[in-house]
Amino acid sequence: MKPVATVNVDRPRAGLLEWIYLGPIGKGLAVTLRHFLRNLFGQKDVATIQYPEEKREYSERTRGRHILTTRDDGSLRCVACYMCETACPADCISIVAEEDPEATVEWEKRPVSFEIDLLRCVFCGFCVDACPKEALIMSRRHEMTFTNREEAVVGIDELRQKGPIEDEDIGYRPYY
């Protein structure tokens, strides 16, 4: 074997300013001061908004809270087909069904319980896409607060459509 030539590379010695990082610290403080002064004197291109007083405008297709729609007689449109529960990637929907005694078709079902765990939900809209009866839609209301985990699991009473559908702030709905 031939001997391999080695090359020694000497690293230049760092000066005092480089050793204690004063240059990068100064640049970072300058950026922070620049943003602070822009926010303080109220330029229009600032990213910060005054949240409770000002609300950011979102797209019409925003996916927010779920709504279970009702028929004209007030009954739920949901026929407990389990398609939304199957399509949900987060596995946050649970349905318990029973036979509908008032149905005109034999063996038609209705949900006894329909629960969505909003802490697990990723608001993807797959459940809305999967629903064949357009019983489950999403509103644009996305502000939700909970004090404990039990409040985040919403049932039929919280999901049921309140009033006419025209009054709801409807968000994402698939195009048919």
PDB file of C-alpha atoms in Angstrom:
ATOM      1  CA  MET A   1       0.000   0.000   0.000  1.00  0.00           C
ATOM      2  CA  LYS A   2       1.044   3.478  -0.801  1.00  0.00           C
ATOM      3  CA  PRO A   3       1.126   5.994   1.956  1.00  0.00           C
ATOM      4  CA  VAL A   4      -1.694   8.552   1.687  1.00  0.00           C
ATOM      5  CA  ALA A   5      -0.732  12.195   1.920  1.00  0.00           C
ATOM      6  CA  THR A   6      -2.571  14.074   4.654  1.00  0.00           C
ATOM      7  CA  VAL A   7      -3.340  17.747   4.602  1.00  0.00           C
ATOM      8  CA  ASN A   8      -3.611  19.704   7.801  1.00  0.00           C
ATOM      9  CA  VAL A   9      -6.074  22.597   7.675  1.00  0.00           C
ATOM     10  CA  ASP A  10      -5.547  25.224  10.304  1.00  0.00           C
ATOM     11  CA  ARG A  11      -8.681  26.982  11.442  1.00  0.00           C
ATOM     12  CA  PRO A  12      -8.290  30.743  11.868  1.00  0.00           C
ATOM     13  CA  ARG A  13      -8.557  31.852  15.443  1.00  0.00           C
ATOM     14  CA  ALA A  14     -11.860  33.518  16.382  1.00  0.00           C
ATOM     15  CA  GLY A  15     -11.692  37.065  17.612  1.00  0.00           C
ATOM     16  CA  LEU A  16     -13.246  38.234  20.839  1.00  0.00           C
ATOM     17  CA  LEU A  17     -16.427  39.528  19.150  1.00  0.00           C
ATOM     18  CA  GLU A  18     -16.947  36.259  17.309  1.00  0.00           C
ATOM     19  CA  TRP A  19     -16.248  34.244  20.413  1.00  0.00           C
ATOM     20  CA  ILE A  20     -18.967  35.959  22.483  1.00  0.00           C
ATOM     21  CA  TYR A  21     -21.453  36.257  19.543  1.00  0.00           C
ATOM     22  CA  LEU A  22     -22.049  39.990  19.858  1.00  0.00           C
ATOM     23  CA  GLY A  23     -22.622  40.496  16.123  1.00  0.00           C
ATOM     24  CA  PRO A  24     -25.493  37.974  15.727  1.00  0.00           C
ATOM     25  CA  ILE A  25     -27.033  39.050  19.044  1.00  0.00           C
ATOM     26  CA  GLY A  26     -27.014  42.678  17.893  1.00  0.00           C
ATOM     27  CA  LYS A  27     -28.650  41.768  14.565  1.00  0.00           C
ATOM     28  CA  GLY A  28     -31.395  39.794  16.354  1.00  0.00           C
ATOM     29  CA  LEU A  29     -32.079  42.663  18.758  1.00  0.00           C
ATOM     30  CA  ALA A  30     -32.309  45.069  15.818  1.00  0.00           C
ATOM     31  CA  VAL A  31     -34.974  42.918  14.137  1.00  0.00           C
ATOM     32  CA  THR A  32     -36.906  42.663  17.410  1.00  0.00           C
ATOM     33  CA  LEU A  33     -36.728  46.425  17.963  1.00  0.00           C
ATOM     34  CA  ARG A  34     -37.841  47.114  14.380  1.00  0.00           C
ATOM     35  CA  HIS A  35     -40.953  44.886  14.806  1.00  0.00           C
ATOM     36  CA  PHE A  36     -41.693  46.404  18.215  1.00  0.00           C
ATOM     37  CA  LEU A  37     -41.618  49.943  16.824  1.00  0.00           C
ATOM     38  CA  ARG A  38     -43.793  48.996  13.835  1.00  0.00           C
ATOM     39  CA  ASN A  39     -46.407  47.522  16.198  1.00  0.00           C
ATOM     40  CA  LEU A  40     -46.129  50.463  18.595  1.00  0.00           C
ATOM     41  CA  PHE A  41     -46.739  53.165  15.993  1.00  0.00           C
ATOM     42  CA  GLY A  42     -49.469  51.220  14.170  1.00  0.00           C
ATOM     43  CA  GLN A  43     -48.414  50.625  10.618  1.00  0.00           C
ATOM     44  CA  LYS A  44     -51.089  48.992   8.454  1.00  0.00           C
ATOM     45  CA  ASP A  45     -49.029  45.992   7.294  1.00  0.00           C
ATOM     46  CA  VAL A  46     -48.624  44.551  10.796  1.00  0.00           C
ATOM     47  CA  ALA A  47     -49.578  40.905  11.247  1.00  0.00           C
ATOM     48  CA  THR A  48     -50.945  41.419  14.764  1.00  0.00           C
ATOM     49  CA  ILE A  49     -54.676  42.079  15.159  1.00  0.00           C
ATOM     50  CA  GLN A  50     -56.619  43.176  18.221  1.00  0.00           C
ATOM     51  CA  TYR A  51     -58.522  39.893  18.541  1.00  0.00           C
ATOM     52  CA  PRO A  52     -61.746  40.419  20.454  1.00  0.00           C
ATOM     53  CA  GLU A  53     -62.478  43.719  18.723  1.00  0.00           C
ATOM     54  CA  GLU A  54     -61.152  42.817  15.272  1.00  0.00           C
ATOM     55  CA  LYS A  55     -61.898  39.515  13.581  1.00  0.00           C
ATOM     56  CA  ARG A  56     -59.855  38.124  10.731  1.00  0.00           C
ATOM     57  CA  GLU A  57     -61.767  37.412   7.532  1.00  0.00           C
ATOM     58  CA  TYR A  58     -61.673  33.742   6.513  1.00  0.00           C
ATOM     59  CA  SER A  59     -62.529  31.959   3.296  1.00  0.00           C
ATOM     60  CA  GLU A  60     -66.094  30.923   2.493  1.00  0.00           C
ATOM     61  CA  ARG A  61     -64.902  27.313   2.463  1.00  0.00           C
ATOM     62  CA  THR A  62     -63.650  27.442   6.051  1.00  0.00           C
ATOM     63  CA  ARG A  63     -64.292  24.198   7.905  1.00  0.00           C
ATOM     64  CA  GLY A  64     -65.644  24.929  11.358  1.00  0.00           C
ATOM     65  CA  ARG A  65     -68.145  23.381  13.700  1.00  0.00           C
ATOM     66  CA  HIS A  66     -70.371  20.525  12.495  1.00  0.00           C
ATOM     67  CA  ILE A  67     -74.149  20.852  12.001  1.00  0.00           C
ATOM     68  CA  LEU A  68     -76.678  18.000  11.802  1.00  0.00           C
ATOM     69  CA  THR A  69     -79.364  19.197   9.397  1.00  0.00           C
ATOM     70  CA  THR A  70     -83.071  18.521   9.867  1.00  0.00           C
ATOM     71  CA  ARG A  71     -86.007  17.890   7.574  1.00  0.00           C
ATOM     72  CA  ASP A  72     -89.000  20.228   7.326  1.00  0.00           C
ATOM     73  CA  ASP A  73     -90.826  18.285  10.046  1.00  0.00           C
ATOM     74  CA  GLY A  74     -87.900  18.756  12.479  1.00  0.00           C
ATOM     75  CA  SER A  75     -86.537  15.204  12.383  1.00  0.00           C
ATOM     76  CA  LEU A  76     -82.875  14.569  11.665  1.00  0.00           C
ATOM     77  CA  ARG A  77     -81.816  13.838   8.107  1.00  0.00           C
ATOM     78  CA  CYS A  78     -79.254  11.342   9.373  1.00  0.00           C
ATOM     79  CA  VAL A  79     -80.163   7.724   8.606  1.00  0.00           C
ATOM     80  CA  ALA A  80     -77.275   6.280  10.666  1.00  0.00           C
ATOM     81  CA  CYS A  81     -75.482   4.765   7.683  1.00  0.00           C
ATOM     82  CA  TYR A  82     -72.079   5.012   9.446  1.00  0.00           C
ATOM     83  CA  MET A  83     -70.396   6.437   6.344  1.00  0.00           C
ATOM     84  CA  CYS A  84     -69.162   9.559   8.142  1.00  0.00           C
ATOM     85  CA  GLU A  85     -67.815   7.445  10.980  1.00  0.00           C
ATOM     86  CA  THR A  86     -66.014   5.200   8.482  1.00  0.00           C
ATOM     87  CA  ALA A  87     -64.541   8.093   6.487  1.00  0.00           C
ATOM     88  CA  CYS A  88     -63.214   9.943   9.543  1.00  0.00           C
ATOM     89  CA  PRO A  89     -59.406   9.633   9.677  1.00  0.00           C
ATOM     90  CA  ALA A  90     -59.252  10.765  13.324  1.00  0.00           C
ATOM     91  CA  ASP A  91     -61.900   8.254  14.439  1.00  0.00           C
ATOM     92  CA  CYS A  92     -63.715  10.962  16.399  1.00  0.00           C
ATOM     93  CA  ILE A  93     -67.312  10.216  15.328  1.00  0.00           C
ATOM     94  CA  SER A  94     -69.371   7.572  17.101  1.00  0.00           C
ATOM     95  CA  ILE A  95     -72.929   6.640  16.168  1.00  0.00           C
ATOM     96  CA  VAL A  96     -75.419   4.333  17.884  1.00  0.00           C
ATOM     97  CA  ALA A  97     -78.423   3.491  15.704  1.00  0.00           C
ATOM     98  CA  GLU A  98     -81.898   2.086  16.202  1.00  0.00           C
ATOM     99  CA  GLU A  99     -84.747   1.149  13.914  1.00  0.00           C
ATOM    100  CA  ASP A 100     -87.016   4.081  13.094  1.00  0.00           C
ATOM    101  CA  PRO A 101     -90.626   3.177  14.024  1.00  0.00           C
ATOM    102  CA  GLU A 102     -92.064   6.127  12.077  1.00  0.00           C
ATOM    103  CA  ALA A 103     -90.204   5.355   8.836  1.00  0.00           C
ATOM    104  CA  THR A 104     -92.061   4.753   5.605  1.00  0.00           C
ATOM    105  CA  VAL A 105     -89.368   2.322   4.449  1.00  0.00           C
ATOM    106  CA  GLU A 106     -88.838  -0.935   6.283  1.00  0.00           C
ATOM    107  CA  TRP A 107     -85.549  -1.226   8.231  1.00  0.00           C
ATOM    108  CA  GLU A 108     -84.735   2.470   8.096  1.00  0.00           C
ATOM    109  CA  LYS A 109     -82.479   3.569  10.934  1.00  0.00           C
ATOM    110  CA  ARG A 110     -82.033   6.745  12.928  1.00  0.00           C
ATOM    111  CA  PRO A 111     -79.278   7.744  15.331  1.00  0.00           C
ATOM    112  CA  VAL A 112     -79.899   7.288  19.034  1.00  0.00           C
ATOM    113  CA  SER A 113     -76.584   8.970  19.777  1.00  0.00           C
ATOM    114  CA  PHE A 114     -74.327  10.872  17.402  1.00  0.00           C
ATOM    115  CA  GLU A 115     -71.171  12.187  19.069  1.00  0.00           C
ATOM    116  CA  ILE A 116     -68.159  14.035  17.721  1.00  0.00           C
ATOM    117  CA  ASP A 117     -65.050  14.514  19.841  1.00  0.00           C
ATOM    118  CA  LEU A 118     -63.929  17.975  18.741  1.00  0.00           C
ATOM    119  CA  LEU A 119     -60.539  17.619  20.430  1.00  0.00           C
ATOM    120  CA  ARG A 120     -59.706  14.682  18.150  1.00  0.00           C
ATOM    121  CA  CYS A 121     -61.332  16.138  15.029  1.00  0.00           C
ATOM    122  CA  VAL A 122     -58.947  17.498  12.392  1.00  0.00           C
ATOM    123  CA  PHE A 123     -61.737  19.376  10.535  1.00  0.00           C
ATOM    124  CA  CYS A 124     -60.861  17.755   7.222  1.00  0.00           C
ATOM    125  CA  GLY A 125     -64.425  17.557   5.896  1.00  0.00           C
ATOM    126  CA  PHE A 126     -64.265  13.876   4.921  1.00  0.00           C
ATOM    127  CA  CYS A 127     -67.385  13.183   6.988  1.00  0.00           C
ATOM    128  CA  VAL A 128     -69.263  15.863   5.048  1.00  0.00           C
ATOM    129  CA  ASP A 129     -68.086  14.402   1.737  1.00  0.00           C
ATOM    130  CA  ALA A 130     -69.151  10.891   2.749  1.00  0.00           C
ATOM    131  CA  CYS A 131     -72.697  11.762   3.889  1.00  0.00           C
ATOM    132  CA  PRO A 132     -75.173  10.640   1.189  1.00  0.00           C
ATOM    133  CA  LYS A 133     -78.145  12.574   2.644  1.00  0.00           C
ATOM    134  CA  GLU A 134     -76.318  15.871   3.275  1.00  0.00           C
ATOM    135  CA  ALA A 135     -77.225  15.411   6.920  1.00  0.00           C
ATOM    136  CA  LEU A 136     -73.840  16.554   8.200  1.00  0.00           C
ATOM    137  CA  ILE A 137     -72.424  19.904   7.108  1.00  0.00           C
ATOM    138  CA  MET A 138     -69.849  22.292   8.536  1.00  0.00           C
ATOM    139  CA  SER A 139     -70.339  25.892   9.578  1.00  0.00           C
ATOM    140  CA  ARG A 140     -67.777  28.679   9.444  1.00  0.00           C
ATOM    141  CA  ARG A 141     -67.887  29.020  13.242  1.00  0.00           C
ATOM    142  CA  HIS A 142     -64.447  27.928  14.363  1.00  0.00           C
ATOM    143  CA  GLU A 143     -64.110  29.578  17.774  1.00  0.00           C
ATOM    144  CA  MET A 144     -64.592  26.845  20.362  1.00  0.00           C
ATOM    145  CA  THR A 145     -63.617  26.857  24.015  1.00  0.00           C
ATOM    146  CA  PHE A 146     -63.841  24.030  26.504  1.00  0.00           C
ATOM    147  CA  THR A 147     -63.050  23.921  30.195  1.00  0.00           C
ATOM    148  CA  ASN A 148     -62.772  20.123  30.315  1.00  0.00           C
ATOM    149  CA  ARG A 149     -62.667  17.178  27.937  1.00  0.00           C
ATOM    150  CA  GLU A 150     -66.312  16.209  28.465  1.00  0.00           C
ATOM    151  CA  GLU A 151     -67.484  19.538  26.981  1.00  0.00           C
ATOM    152  CA  ALA A 152     -65.541  18.815  23.798  1.00  0.00           C
ATOM    153  CA  VAL A 153     -67.629  15.721  23.046  1.00  0.00           C
ATOM    154  CA  VAL A 154     -70.759  17.143  21.426  1.00  0.00           C
ATOM    155  CA  GLY A 155     -73.929  15.139  20.874  1.00  0.00           C
ATOM    156  CA  ILE A 156     -77.132  15.443  18.878  1.00  0.00           C
ATOM    157  CA  ASP A 157     -78.485  18.338  20.949  1.00  0.00           C
ATOM    158  CA  GLU A 158     -75.424  20.541  20.339  1.00  0.00           C
ATOM    159  CA  LEU A 159     -75.058  19.505  16.690  1.00  0.00           C
ATOM    160  CA  ARG A 160     -78.712  19.889  15.684  1.00  0.00           C
ATOM    161  CA  GLN A 161     -79.511  22.720  13.283  1.00  0.00           C
ATOM    162  CA  LYS A 162     -81.018  25.686  15.103  1.00  0.00           C
ATOM    163  CA  GLY A 163     -83.580  27.388  12.861  1.00  0.00           C
ATOM    164  CA  PRO A 164     -83.604  27.678   9.069  1.00  0.00           C
ATOM    165  CA  ILE A 165     -80.492  26.619   7.181  1.00  0.00           C
ATOM    166  CA  GLU A 166     -80.330  30.057   5.521  1.00  0.00           C
ATOM    167  CA  ASP A 167     -79.626  31.608   8.927  1.00  0.00           C
ATOM    168  CA  GLU A 168     -76.579  29.388   9.518  1.00  0.00           C
ATOM    169  CA  ASP A 169     -73.121  30.622   8.557  1.00  0.00           C
ATOM    170  CA  ILE A 170     -72.407  27.617   6.340  1.00  0.00           C
ATOM    171  CA  GLY A 171     -68.799  26.856   5.535  1.00  0.00           C
ATOM    172  CA  TYR A 172     -67.480  23.829   3.692  1.00  0.00           C
ATOM    173  CA  ARG A 173     -69.986  21.857   1.623  1.00  0.00           C
ATOM    174  CA  PRO A 174     -68.954  19.540  -1.207  1.00  0.00           C
ATOM    175  CA  TYR A 175     -70.151  20.384  -4.678  1.00  0.00           C
ATOM    176  CA  TYR A 176     -72.671  17.892  -6.004  1.00  0.00           C
TER     177      TYR A 176
END
